[in-house]
Amino acid sequence: MSEVHVRMRILPAILLFASWLNPSVRAQSVTPPAPSKPRYLVLRVDLVSELEGRLRLYSAGGYQLIALSHGRHQWSDGEALILEKLPEGSAEPEYSIAGSGGFAAILEEKLNDNARQGFRVVPRGAFAQNIYHQSSAFWDSVFAALLHRDNYYGNRETTRSKESYVVMESKRILDWPTKCSYLVPRTNFQLEDGKAKRALAEGRRMVGAVYGEGLFLIMEQCANASDHGAQGTGTERAPGDQVPHYRTIKTEDRARAQKQLDEAAAQGYRILLADGGVLALEKTAPPASPREYRIVSEESLVKLEQELNSAEGFRMVSETMSVIEKGVKANRRISVVLEKTSNGSAGYVYRVLSDRTHTTVDLQDEINAAAEQLYAVKGVTHDYTETAVIMERPVPEVPARPISRAFTEVAGCED
């Protein structure tokens, strides 16, 4: 018995010594499992120059851009983006940002340079931003000396310009044979610019529109778009149409925009995309029943959520959430477009979340908590006030209850 007791005392010491000699065994027993990645990430970037690097970082971690904010026409400042976790085994996307420097020709050149490297425009990936430039310290000091001014250092000049940007994406090397080219007309809302007419005549598809220093259209044409259904070159054409037709509507005046949208829907147009201040529509073959749209525009997010949930028979059109304004000093409003659904639809429930009283991290947690309740992101906006997100969940259809045998017997329906 004494020998057994000695062995029982020595065995734990031997095991402890063995685990000390083998760090991998010790690590396996101590290291907790890695936390699962959240479905959605909220990315807020104040400087557009940092946007490309941040997108590349998160895409390398297995996320893809699904929505970006479309800010105020006059005072856009910073961007908010929603990224979604890719399914296991999916190709990691790569991103590039093309900037205009305030000129449509420069934007067009950069888009085509990136296209030759295998990038394509992300649909609805165009946005405008205010860029602030501070005057040169050297030249300001020179001019101050020439003008005999000694208070230069407290009076450096800051200028503001409006520039347009476009997010481009490349997923894998197999996409490279897809040859795309881009035209960027700077036009008016009647699309009377010569380059816009040329783009339409060539059958190009509008994949973006941004209202910055004028109205910039992003017109795409690809040689092979078989695996990019959402980014195809062709559009649904009405009988007799030789080229696709587009229409753009200013949205600062909601009542006027609603009237123009009703007229366009009656003529067979459907909503293609929205930006802060502009709504783009695409003409299609006449639908079985006329489309019906409703523009909802509210300053309060609480009222916006109430409007969305009280619009029975309507559903939010994806990516039509944008910040609009009526005049430079007007309060900003969140604008959303709804489309009437078919009679068989059970309806949808909406939640509007923001980071006004919390941080972006808290907002991200709220979005992922809603995702666990089967909500999905439908749009995001961002300005100096807050970042706001709309999420949607379909209402489950309740199956009809069968009529019981007892009821039919009482009603005298039994054969």
mmCIF file of C-alpha atoms in Angstrom:
data_model
loop_
_atom_site.group_PDB
_atom_site.id
_atom_site.type_symbol
_atom_site.label_atom_id
_atom_site.label_comp_id
_atom_site.label_asym_id
_atom_site.label_seq_id
_atom_site.Cartn_x
_atom_site.Cartn_y
_atom_site.Cartn_z
ATOM 1 C CA MET A 1 0.000 0.000 0.000
ATOM 2 C CA SER A 2 2.857 2.351 0.734
ATOM 3 C CA GLU A 3 4.207 1.865 -2.807
ATOM 4 C CA VAL A 4 0.797 2.765 -4.280
ATOM 5 C CA HIS A 5 0.629 5.945 -2.195
ATOM 6 C CA VAL A 6 4.073 6.989 -3.351
ATOM 7 C CA ARG A 7 3.121 6.511 -7.018
ATOM 8 C CA MET A 8 -0.103 8.505 -6.575
ATOM 9 C CA ARG A 9 1.889 11.405 -5.129
ATOM 10 C CA ILE A 10 4.573 11.325 -7.834
ATOM 11 C CA LEU A 11 2.151 11.127 -10.832
ATOM 12 C CA PRO A 12 0.763 14.722 -10.591
ATOM 13 C CA ALA A 13 4.283 16.088 -10.337
ATOM 14 C CA ILE A 14 5.327 14.176 -13.458
ATOM 15 C CA LEU A 15 2.303 15.495 -15.417
ATOM 16 C CA LEU A 16 2.963 19.075 -14.301
ATOM 17 C CA PHE A 17 6.623 18.802 -15.303
ATOM 18 C CA ALA A 18 5.647 17.358 -18.717
ATOM 19 C CA SER A 19 3.240 20.212 -19.410
ATOM 20 C CA TRP A 20 5.967 22.702 -18.525
ATOM 21 C CA LEU A 21 8.325 21.049 -21.020
ATOM 22 C CA ASN A 22 5.639 21.119 -23.747
ATOM 23 C CA PRO A 23 4.333 24.728 -24.125
ATOM 24 C CA SER A 24 1.877 23.756 -26.870
ATOM 25 C CA VAL A 25 0.010 21.453 -24.527
ATOM 26 C CA ARG A 26 -0.032 24.168 -21.867
ATOM 27 C CA ALA A 27 -1.297 26.760 -24.363
ATOM 28 C CA GLN A 28 -4.064 24.474 -25.591
ATOM 29 C CA SER A 29 -5.357 24.037 -22.082
ATOM 30 C CA VAL A 30 -5.257 27.775 -21.219
ATOM 31 C CA THR A 31 -5.992 29.726 -24.457
ATOM 32 C CA PRO A 32 -9.762 30.341 -24.887
ATOM 33 C CA PRO A 33 -11.339 29.867 -28.327
ATOM 34 C CA ALA A 34 -11.197 32.894 -30.627
ATOM 35 C CA PRO A 35 -14.409 34.970 -30.564
ATOM 36 C CA SER A 36 -16.603 34.706 -33.630
ATOM 37 C CA LYS A 37 -16.591 37.623 -36.033
ATOM 38 C CA PRO A 38 -19.695 39.843 -36.031
ATOM 39 C CA ARG A 39 -21.862 39.733 -39.131
ATOM 40 C CA TYR A 40 -21.753 43.517 -39.659
ATOM 41 C CA LEU A 41 -19.024 46.098 -39.133
ATOM 42 C CA VAL A 42 -19.639 49.862 -38.958
ATOM 43 C CA LEU A 43 -16.756 51.850 -40.399
ATOM 44 C CA ARG A 44 -16.690 55.637 -40.007
ATOM 45 C CA VAL A 45 -13.930 57.599 -41.722
ATOM 46 C CA ASP A 46 -13.480 61.364 -41.352
ATOM 47 C CA LEU A 47 -10.721 61.699 -43.976
ATOM 48 C CA VAL A 48 -11.429 60.185 -47.380
ATOM 49 C CA SER A 49 -7.678 59.731 -47.852
ATOM 50 C CA GLU A 50 -7.830 56.995 -45.185
ATOM 51 C CA LEU A 51 -10.824 55.194 -46.679
ATOM 52 C CA GLU A 52 -9.003 52.956 -49.157
ATOM 53 C CA GLY A 53 -6.536 51.680 -46.577
ATOM 54 C CA ARG A 54 -9.294 50.912 -44.071
ATOM 55 C CA LEU A 55 -11.340 49.064 -46.675
ATOM 56 C CA ARG A 56 -8.342 46.957 -47.697
ATOM 57 C CA LEU A 57 -7.656 46.112 -44.055
ATOM 58 C CA TYR A 58 -11.158 44.865 -43.311
ATOM 59 C CA SER A 59 -11.596 43.081 -46.640
ATOM 60 C CA ALA A 60 -8.419 41.111 -45.856
ATOM 61 C CA GLY A 61 -10.219 40.068 -42.676
ATOM 62 C CA GLY A 62 -13.087 38.537 -44.651
ATOM 63 C CA TYR A 63 -15.545 41.435 -45.006
ATOM 64 C CA GLN A 64 -17.227 43.026 -48.027
ATOM 65 C CA LEU A 65 -18.692 46.525 -48.464
ATOM 66 C CA ILE A 66 -22.495 46.422 -48.762
ATOM 67 C CA ALA A 67 -23.589 50.019 -48.096
ATOM 68 C CA LEU A 68 -22.090 53.488 -47.820
ATOM 69 C CA SER A 69 -23.584 56.791 -46.797
ATOM 70 C CA HIS A 70 -24.734 59.422 -49.270
ATOM 71 C CA GLY A 71 -24.346 62.772 -47.582
ATOM 72 C CA ARG A 72 -25.640 66.284 -47.908
ATOM 73 C CA HIS A 73 -25.169 68.036 -51.215
ATOM 74 C CA GLN A 74 -23.688 71.124 -49.602
ATOM 75 C CA TRP A 75 -22.005 69.932 -46.409
ATOM 76 C CA SER A 76 -20.956 66.284 -46.751
ATOM 77 C CA ASP A 77 -18.219 65.575 -44.230
ATOM 78 C CA GLY A 78 -16.853 62.069 -43.623
ATOM 79 C CA GLU A 79 -18.179 58.670 -44.665
ATOM 80 C CA ALA A 80 -19.916 55.800 -42.909
ATOM 81 C CA LEU A 81 -19.865 52.309 -44.374
ATOM 82 C CA ILE A 82 -21.411 48.958 -43.510
ATOM 83 C CA LEU A 83 -19.385 45.823 -44.175
ATOM 84 C CA GLU A 84 -20.753 42.275 -44.001
ATOM 85 C CA LYS A 85 -18.873 39.095 -43.193
ATOM 86 C CA LEU A 86 -18.290 36.926 -46.248
ATOM 87 C CA PRO A 87 -19.270 33.233 -46.249
ATOM 88 C CA GLU A 88 -16.455 30.831 -45.492
ATOM 89 C CA GLY A 89 -14.285 30.145 -48.539
ATOM 90 C CA SER A 90 -15.339 33.301 -50.425
ATOM 91 C CA ALA A 91 -12.744 35.288 -52.358
ATOM 92 C CA GLU A 92 -11.562 38.351 -50.474
ATOM 93 C CA PRO A 93 -12.319 41.581 -52.358
ATOM 94 C CA GLU A 94 -9.781 44.317 -52.970
ATOM 95 C CA TYR A 95 -10.792 47.976 -53.031
ATOM 96 C CA SER A 96 -9.597 51.144 -54.712
ATOM 97 C CA ILE A 97 -10.934 54.717 -54.480
ATOM 98 C CA ALA A 98 -11.018 56.952 -57.562
ATOM 99 C CA GLY A 99 -11.215 60.701 -56.886
ATOM 100 C CA SER A 100 -12.246 63.563 -59.145
ATOM 101 C CA GLY A 101 -10.246 66.475 -57.762
ATOM 102 C CA GLY A 102 -13.419 68.404 -58.638
ATOM 103 C CA PHE A 103 -13.271 67.497 -62.366
ATOM 104 C CA ALA A 104 -15.294 64.857 -64.217
ATOM 105 C CA ALA A 105 -12.455 64.264 -66.701
ATOM 106 C CA ILE A 106 -10.009 63.379 -63.901
ATOM 107 C CA LEU A 107 -12.516 60.988 -62.339
ATOM 108 C CA GLU A 108 -13.105 59.324 -65.709
ATOM 109 C CA GLU A 109 -9.368 58.878 -66.248
ATOM 110 C CA LYS A 110 -8.834 57.297 -62.820
ATOM 111 C CA LEU A 111 -11.815 54.985 -63.238
ATOM 112 C CA ASN A 112 -10.430 53.664 -66.511
ATOM 113 C CA ASP A 113 -6.906 53.331 -65.075
ATOM 114 C CA ASN A 114 -8.294 51.156 -62.283
ATOM 115 C CA ALA A 115 -10.489 49.224 -64.727
ATOM 116 C CA ARG A 116 -7.384 48.192 -66.659
ATOM 117 C CA GLN A 117 -6.098 46.675 -63.408
ATOM 118 C CA GLY A 118 -9.218 44.559 -62.969
ATOM 119 C CA PHE A 119 -11.388 46.864 -60.819
ATOM 120 C CA ARG A 120 -15.064 47.624 -61.359
ATOM 121 C CA VAL A 121 -17.289 50.303 -59.878
ATOM 122 C CA VAL A 122 -19.298 49.178 -56.876
ATOM 123 C CA PRO A 123 -22.963 49.927 -57.718
ATOM 124 C CA ARG A 124 -24.104 53.044 -55.841
ATOM 125 C CA GLY A 125 -20.478 53.502 -54.819
ATOM 126 C CA ALA A 126 -20.185 57.172 -55.851
ATOM 127 C CA PHE A 127 -20.269 59.900 -53.198
ATOM 128 C CA ALA A 128 -19.314 63.552 -52.724
ATOM 129 C CA GLN A 129 -17.269 65.087 -49.926
ATOM 130 C CA ASN A 130 -16.198 68.507 -48.749
ATOM 131 C CA ILE A 131 -12.422 68.810 -48.913
ATOM 132 C CA TYR A 132 -10.796 71.595 -46.892
ATOM 133 C CA HIS A 133 -7.522 73.119 -48.037
ATOM 134 C CA GLN A 134 -5.354 75.313 -45.840
ATOM 135 C CA SER A 135 -3.173 77.886 -47.518
ATOM 136 C CA SER A 136 0.591 77.337 -47.781
ATOM 137 C CA ALA A 137 2.584 78.558 -44.780
ATOM 138 C CA PHE A 138 5.517 79.552 -46.992
ATOM 139 C CA TRP A 139 3.585 81.527 -49.610
ATOM 140 C CA ASP A 140 1.328 83.139 -47.018
ATOM 141 C CA SER A 141 4.388 84.378 -45.159
ATOM 142 C CA VAL A 142 5.837 85.732 -48.421
ATOM 143 C CA PHE A 143 2.622 87.598 -49.258
ATOM 144 C CA ALA A 144 2.361 88.863 -45.673
ATOM 145 C CA ALA A 145 5.888 90.298 -45.904
ATOM 146 C CA LEU A 146 5.171 91.915 -49.300
ATOM 147 C CA LEU A 147 1.977 93.463 -47.951
ATOM 148 C CA HIS A 148 3.675 94.475 -44.684
ATOM 149 C CA ARG A 149 1.362 92.304 -42.587
ATOM 150 C CA ASP A 150 2.675 90.860 -39.360
ATOM 151 C CA ASN A 151 -0.427 88.931 -38.265
ATOM 152 C CA TYR A 152 -0.174 86.154 -40.838
ATOM 153 C CA TYR A 153 0.116 83.232 -38.425
ATOM 154 C CA GLY A 154 -3.300 83.893 -36.938
ATOM 155 C CA ASN A 155 -5.056 84.346 -40.290
ATOM 156 C CA ARG A 156 -4.240 81.391 -42.529
ATOM 157 C CA GLU A 157 -6.874 80.971 -45.211
ATOM 158 C CA THR A 158 -8.980 77.790 -45.456
ATOM 159 C CA THR A 159 -10.924 77.046 -48.630
ATOM 160 C CA ARG A 160 -13.556 74.386 -49.250
ATOM 161 C CA SER A 161 -14.127 72.395 -52.435
ATOM 162 C CA LYS A 162 -16.613 69.664 -53.315
ATOM 163 C CA GLU A 163 -15.050 66.535 -54.795
ATOM 164 C CA SER A 164 -16.539 63.273 -56.020
ATOM 165 C CA TYR A 165 -15.264 59.770 -55.260
ATOM 166 C CA VAL A 166 -16.090 56.284 -56.488
ATOM 167 C CA VAL A 167 -15.423 52.965 -54.727
ATOM 168 C CA MET A 168 -14.121 50.205 -57.034
ATOM 169 C CA GLU A 169 -13.769 46.497 -56.274
ATOM 170 C CA SER A 170 -11.783 43.540 -57.595
ATOM 171 C CA LYS A 171 -12.587 40.089 -56.232
ATOM 172 C CA ARG A 172 -10.335 37.551 -57.926
ATOM 173 C CA ILE A 173 -8.072 37.112 -60.911
ATOM 174 C CA LEU A 174 -10.845 35.338 -62.844
ATOM 175 C CA ASP A 175 -12.644 38.697 -63.052
ATOM 176 C CA TRP A 176 -9.772 40.339 -64.914
ATOM 177 C CA PRO A 177 -10.900 39.313 -68.436
ATOM 178 C CA THR A 178 -14.055 41.368 -67.818
ATOM 179 C CA LYS A 179 -13.071 44.518 -69.675
ATOM 180 C CA CYS A 180 -14.926 47.623 -68.530
ATOM 181 C CA SER A 181 -14.695 51.245 -69.559
ATOM 182 C CA TYR A 182 -16.277 54.346 -68.084
ATOM 183 C CA LEU A 183 -17.625 57.704 -69.177
ATOM 184 C CA VAL A 184 -18.302 60.429 -66.608
ATOM 185 C CA PRO A 185 -20.554 63.148 -68.024
ATOM 186 C CA ARG A 186 -20.908 66.323 -66.011
ATOM 187 C CA THR A 187 -24.447 67.165 -66.961
ATOM 188 C CA ASN A 188 -27.696 68.753 -65.812
ATOM 189 C CA PHE A 189 -30.796 67.015 -64.511
ATOM 190 C CA GLN A 190 -32.221 66.810 -68.034
ATOM 191 C CA LEU A 191 -29.123 64.846 -69.191
ATOM 192 C CA GLU A 192 -28.625 67.246 -72.102
ATOM 193 C CA ASP A 193 -24.824 67.023 -72.009
ATOM 194 C CA GLY A 194 -23.239 65.688 -75.200
ATOM 195 C CA LYS A 195 -21.218 63.062 -73.332
ATOM 196 C CA ALA A 196 -24.353 61.857 -71.532
ATOM 197 C CA LYS A 197 -26.123 61.405 -74.879
ATOM 198 C CA ARG A 198 -23.085 59.549 -76.211
ATOM 199 C CA ALA A 199 -23.090 57.216 -73.184
ATOM 200 C CA LEU A 200 -26.775 56.429 -73.731
ATOM 201 C CA ALA A 201 -26.243 55.862 -77.451
ATOM 202 C CA GLU A 202 -23.462 53.366 -76.661
ATOM 203 C CA GLY A 203 -25.780 51.393 -74.393
ATOM 204 C CA ARG A 204 -23.855 52.152 -71.223
ATOM 205 C CA ARG A 205 -25.419 51.414 -67.864
ATOM 206 C CA MET A 206 -25.579 53.971 -65.076
ATOM 207 C CA VAL A 207 -23.907 52.507 -61.979
ATOM 208 C CA GLY A 208 -23.565 55.721 -60.009
ATOM 209 C CA ALA A 209 -24.621 59.351 -59.821
ATOM 210 C CA VAL A 210 -23.213 61.948 -57.478
ATOM 211 C CA TYR A 211 -24.376 65.516 -56.946
ATOM 212 C CA GLY A 212 -21.244 67.472 -56.055
ATOM 213 C CA GLU A 213 -19.678 70.131 -58.276
ATOM 214 C CA GLY A 214 -22.482 69.569 -60.751
ATOM 215 C CA LEU A 215 -24.188 66.256 -61.502
ATOM 216 C CA PHE A 216 -21.662 63.511 -62.335
ATOM 217 C CA LEU A 217 -22.958 60.293 -63.917
ATOM 218 C CA ILE A 218 -20.909 57.075 -63.790
ATOM 219 C CA MET A 219 -21.659 55.230 -67.052
ATOM 220 C CA GLU A 220 -20.241 51.704 -67.455
ATOM 221 C CA GLN A 221 -19.776 49.364 -70.424
ATOM 222 C CA CYS A 222 -18.287 45.884 -70.003
ATOM 223 C CA ALA A 223 -17.341 43.270 -72.580
ATOM 224 C CA ASN A 224 -18.286 40.329 -70.381
ATOM 225 C CA ALA A 225 -20.584 40.769 -67.418
ATOM 226 C CA SER A 226 -22.002 37.249 -67.144
ATOM 227 C CA ASP A 227 -21.214 36.872 -63.438
ATOM 228 C CA HIS A 228 -22.107 40.425 -62.383
ATOM 229 C CA GLY A 229 -25.865 40.455 -62.594
ATOM 230 C CA ALA A 230 -26.168 43.592 -60.508
ATOM 231 C CA GLN A 231 -23.590 45.378 -62.642
ATOM 232 C CA GLY A 232 -24.565 44.254 -66.125
ATOM 233 C CA THR A 233 -24.195 46.488 -69.130
ATOM 234 C CA GLY A 234 -27.666 46.147 -70.567
ATOM 235 C CA THR A 235 -30.969 47.312 -69.142
ATOM 236 C CA GLU A 236 -34.504 46.076 -69.581
ATOM 237 C CA ARG A 237 -35.722 47.894 -72.662
ATOM 238 C CA ALA A 238 -39.248 48.741 -73.581
ATOM 239 C CA PRO A 239 -40.386 47.516 -77.026
ATOM 240 C CA GLY A 240 -39.041 49.795 -79.725
ATOM 241 C CA ASP A 241 -36.328 51.343 -77.533
ATOM 242 C CA GLN A 242 -32.921 51.353 -79.207
ATOM 243 C CA VAL A 243 -30.971 52.533 -76.172
ATOM 244 C CA PRO A 244 -31.653 52.540 -72.429
ATOM 245 C CA HIS A 245 -33.109 55.722 -71.029
ATOM 246 C CA TYR A 246 -32.448 57.376 -67.686
ATOM 247 C CA ARG A 247 -34.029 60.161 -65.756
ATOM 248 C CA THR A 248 -32.766 62.128 -62.760
ATOM 249 C CA ILE A 249 -34.805 64.019 -60.162
ATOM 250 C CA LYS A 250 -33.729 66.598 -57.586
ATOM 251 C CA THR A 251 -34.914 65.623 -54.136
ATOM 252 C CA GLU A 252 -34.419 68.816 -52.078
ATOM 253 C CA ASP A 253 -38.109 69.709 -52.577
ATOM 254 C CA ARG A 254 -39.949 66.565 -51.472
ATOM 255 C CA ALA A 255 -43.390 67.505 -52.854
ATOM 256 C CA ARG A 256 -41.999 68.367 -56.279
ATOM 257 C CA ALA A 257 -39.815 65.259 -56.331
ATOM 258 C CA GLN A 258 -42.829 63.078 -55.432
ATOM 259 C CA LYS A 259 -44.849 64.539 -58.307
ATOM 260 C CA GLN A 260 -42.020 63.928 -60.790
ATOM 261 C CA LEU A 261 -41.519 60.405 -59.446
ATOM 262 C CA ASP A 262 -45.214 59.607 -59.914
ATOM 263 C CA GLU A 263 -45.050 60.809 -63.512
ATOM 264 C CA ALA A 264 -41.915 58.770 -64.207
ATOM 265 C CA ALA A 265 -43.373 55.598 -62.655
ATOM 266 C CA ALA A 266 -46.469 55.946 -64.848
ATOM 267 C CA GLN A 267 -44.148 56.072 -67.883
ATOM 268 C CA GLY A 268 -42.417 52.800 -66.941
ATOM 269 C CA TYR A 269 -39.412 54.112 -64.994
ATOM 270 C CA ARG A 270 -38.050 52.347 -61.931
ATOM 271 C CA ILE A 271 -35.682 53.599 -59.246
ATOM 272 C CA LEU A 272 -32.062 52.752 -59.892
ATOM 273 C CA LEU A 273 -30.143 54.591 -57.154
ATOM 274 C CA ALA A 274 -30.200 57.594 -54.850
ATOM 275 C CA ASP A 275 -27.631 60.079 -53.591
ATOM 276 C CA GLY A 276 -27.889 63.147 -51.368
ATOM 277 C CA GLY A 277 -29.983 65.441 -53.582
ATOM 278 C CA VAL A 278 -30.483 63.222 -56.640
ATOM 279 C CA LEU A 279 -32.666 60.252 -57.548
ATOM 280 C CA ALA A 280 -31.787 58.267 -60.701
ATOM 281 C CA LEU A 281 -34.364 56.211 -62.582
ATOM 282 C CA GLU A 282 -34.146 53.643 -65.364
ATOM 283 C CA LYS A 283 -36.758 52.973 -68.033
ATOM 284 C CA THR A 284 -37.839 49.358 -68.378
ATOM 285 C CA ALA A 285 -40.412 47.288 -70.189
ATOM 286 C CA PRO A 286 -43.953 48.136 -68.978
ATOM 287 C CA PRO A 287 -44.665 46.172 -65.759
ATOM 288 C CA ALA A 288 -47.810 44.078 -65.298
ATOM 289 C CA SER A 289 -49.128 46.718 -62.925
ATOM 290 C CA PRO A 290 -47.944 50.338 -62.600
ATOM 291 C CA ARG A 291 -45.238 50.929 -60.026
ATOM 292 C CA GLU A 292 -46.070 53.161 -57.091
ATOM 293 C CA TYR A 293 -43.430 54.974 -55.049
ATOM 294 C CA ARG A 294 -43.565 57.081 -51.920
ATOM 295 C CA ILE A 295 -40.851 59.450 -50.677
ATOM 296 C CA VAL A 296 -40.505 59.639 -46.900
ATOM 297 C CA SER A 297 -38.471 62.550 -45.561
ATOM 298 C CA GLU A 298 -38.063 63.278 -41.847
ATOM 299 C CA GLU A 299 -35.697 65.203 -39.590
ATOM 300 C CA SER A 300 -36.379 62.908 -36.631
ATOM 301 C CA LEU A 301 -35.279 59.281 -36.778
ATOM 302 C CA VAL A 302 -38.123 58.370 -34.429
ATOM 303 C CA LYS A 303 -40.670 59.768 -36.887
ATOM 304 C CA LEU A 304 -38.834 58.091 -39.761
ATOM 305 C CA GLU A 305 -39.164 54.681 -38.084
ATOM 306 C CA GLN A 306 -42.854 55.346 -37.419
ATOM 307 C CA GLU A 307 -43.434 56.273 -41.074
ATOM 308 C CA LEU A 308 -41.657 53.147 -42.304
ATOM 309 C CA ASN A 309 -43.667 50.844 -40.050
ATOM 310 C CA SER A 310 -46.997 52.536 -40.765
ATOM 311 C CA ALA A 311 -46.621 52.413 -44.583
ATOM 312 C CA GLU A 312 -48.679 49.249 -44.998
ATOM 313 C CA GLY A 313 -48.189 47.595 -48.377
ATOM 314 C CA PHE A 314 -44.917 49.433 -49.077
ATOM 315 C CA ARG A 315 -41.302 48.316 -48.790
ATOM 316 C CA MET A 316 -38.106 50.384 -48.658
ATOM 317 C CA VAL A 317 -36.108 50.396 -51.884
ATOM 318 C CA SER A 318 -32.575 49.303 -51.011
ATOM 319 C CA GLU A 319 -29.849 51.945 -50.939
ATOM 320 C CA THR A 320 -32.263 54.908 -51.247
ATOM 321 C CA MET A 321 -31.512 56.210 -47.768
ATOM 322 C CA SER A 322 -29.733 59.544 -48.076
ATOM 323 C CA VAL A 323 -29.288 62.892 -46.351
ATOM 324 C CA ILE A 324 -30.867 65.813 -48.197
ATOM 325 C CA GLU A 325 -31.215 69.523 -47.520
ATOM 326 C CA LYS A 326 -33.229 72.424 -48.867
ATOM 327 C CA GLY A 327 -30.797 75.297 -49.032
ATOM 328 C CA VAL A 328 -27.344 75.686 -47.519
ATOM 329 C CA LYS A 329 -28.463 76.470 -43.952
ATOM 330 C CA ALA A 330 -31.506 74.195 -43.831
ATOM 331 C CA ASN A 331 -31.700 71.386 -41.296
ATOM 332 C CA ARG A 332 -30.829 68.047 -42.728
ATOM 333 C CA ARG A 333 -33.516 65.431 -43.382
ATOM 334 C CA ILE A 334 -33.258 61.679 -43.932
ATOM 335 C CA SER A 335 -34.937 60.671 -47.184
ATOM 336 C CA VAL A 336 -36.092 57.146 -48.085
ATOM 337 C CA VAL A 337 -38.061 55.841 -51.058
ATOM 338 C CA LEU A 338 -40.707 53.137 -50.612
ATOM 339 C CA GLU A 339 -42.235 50.947 -53.325
ATOM 340 C CA LYS A 340 -45.680 49.360 -53.230
ATOM 341 C CA THR A 341 -45.432 45.594 -52.886
ATOM 342 C CA SER A 342 -47.576 42.890 -54.409
ATOM 343 C CA ASN A 343 -50.876 42.025 -52.729
ATOM 344 C CA GLY A 344 -49.488 38.707 -51.524
ATOM 345 C CA SER A 345 -46.730 40.280 -49.443
ATOM 346 C CA ALA A 346 -47.010 39.865 -45.685
ATOM 347 C CA GLY A 347 -45.183 43.129 -45.044
ATOM 348 C CA TYR A 348 -41.973 44.276 -43.371
ATOM 349 C CA VAL A 349 -40.886 45.676 -40.025
ATOM 350 C CA TYR A 350 -38.192 48.346 -39.713
ATOM 351 C CA ARG A 351 -35.759 49.566 -37.093
ATOM 352 C CA VAL A 352 -33.812 52.821 -37.330
ATOM 353 C CA LEU A 353 -30.625 52.824 -35.251
ATOM 354 C CA SER A 354 -28.115 55.616 -34.665
ATOM 355 C CA ASP A 355 -25.048 56.556 -32.645
ATOM 356 C CA ARG A 356 -26.294 59.976 -31.530
ATOM 357 C CA THR A 357 -26.315 59.035 -27.845
ATOM 358 C CA HIS A 358 -23.761 56.217 -28.064
ATOM 359 C CA THR A 359 -20.533 55.367 -29.820
ATOM 360 C CA THR A 360 -20.022 53.671 -33.168
ATOM 361 C CA VAL A 361 -19.067 50.491 -31.289
ATOM 362 C CA ASP A 362 -22.444 50.515 -29.509
ATOM 363 C CA LEU A 363 -24.196 51.090 -32.821
ATOM 364 C CA GLN A 364 -22.382 48.104 -34.310
ATOM 365 C CA ASP A 365 -23.459 45.945 -31.353
ATOM 366 C CA GLU A 366 -27.089 47.052 -31.805
ATOM 367 C CA ILE A 367 -26.970 46.237 -35.520
ATOM 368 C CA ASN A 368 -25.616 42.750 -34.885
ATOM 369 C CA ALA A 369 -28.144 42.158 -32.111
ATOM 370 C CA ALA A 370 -30.914 43.089 -34.580
ATOM 371 C CA ALA A 371 -29.333 40.786 -37.182
ATOM 372 C CA GLU A 372 -29.770 37.886 -34.738
ATOM 373 C CA GLN A 373 -33.482 38.741 -34.823
ATOM 374 C CA LEU A 374 -33.408 38.347 -38.654
ATOM 375 C CA TYR A 375 -33.087 42.063 -39.463
ATOM 376 C CA ALA A 376 -30.872 43.019 -42.430
ATOM 377 C CA VAL A 377 -29.188 46.334 -43.280
ATOM 378 C CA LYS A 378 -31.011 48.373 -45.945
ATOM 379 C CA GLY A 379 -29.133 51.692 -45.862
ATOM 380 C CA VAL A 380 -26.819 54.008 -43.928
ATOM 381 C CA THR A 381 -26.338 57.777 -43.709
ATOM 382 C CA HIS A 382 -23.784 59.956 -41.963
ATOM 383 C CA ASP A 383 -23.303 63.637 -41.248
ATOM 384 C CA TYR A 384 -22.060 65.801 -38.413
ATOM 385 C CA THR A 385 -25.203 64.937 -36.420
ATOM 386 C CA GLU A 386 -25.066 61.145 -36.381
ATOM 387 C CA THR A 387 -24.630 57.896 -38.255
ATOM 388 C CA ALA A 388 -27.996 56.236 -38.879
ATOM 389 C CA VAL A 389 -28.861 52.776 -40.186
ATOM 390 C CA ILE A 390 -32.168 51.293 -41.379
ATOM 391 C CA MET A 391 -32.739 47.566 -40.869
ATOM 392 C CA GLU A 392 -35.577 45.456 -42.278
ATOM 393 C CA ARG A 393 -37.225 42.180 -41.314
ATOM 394 C CA PRO A 394 -39.998 40.421 -43.233
ATOM 395 C CA VAL A 395 -43.176 39.690 -41.322
ATOM 396 C CA PRO A 396 -43.694 35.912 -41.291
ATOM 397 C CA GLU A 397 -46.826 34.802 -43.074
ATOM 398 C CA VAL A 398 -49.412 33.197 -40.801
ATOM 399 C CA PRO A 399 -50.833 30.043 -42.422
ATOM 400 C CA ALA A 400 -54.599 29.854 -42.684
ATOM 401 C CA ARG A 401 -56.121 27.665 -40.003
ATOM 402 C CA PRO A 402 -58.075 24.679 -41.379
ATOM 403 C CA ILE A 403 -61.798 24.558 -40.629
ATOM 404 C CA SER A 404 -62.412 21.916 -37.987
ATOM 405 C CA ARG A 405 -64.757 18.930 -38.490
ATOM 406 C CA ALA A 406 -66.829 19.986 -35.501
ATOM 407 C CA PHE A 407 -67.535 23.371 -37.122
ATOM 408 C CA THR A 408 -68.677 21.772 -40.393
ATOM 409 C CA GLU A 409 -71.020 19.410 -38.515
ATOM 410 C CA VAL A 410 -72.616 22.281 -36.582
ATOM 411 C CA ALA A 411 -72.953 24.353 -39.746
ATOM 412 C CA GLY A 412 -74.701 21.484 -41.499
ATOM 413 C CA CYS A 413 -72.003 21.053 -44.099
ATOM 414 C CA GLU A 414 -71.480 17.335 -43.452
ATOM 415 C CA ASP A 415 -72.516 15.112 -46.353
#
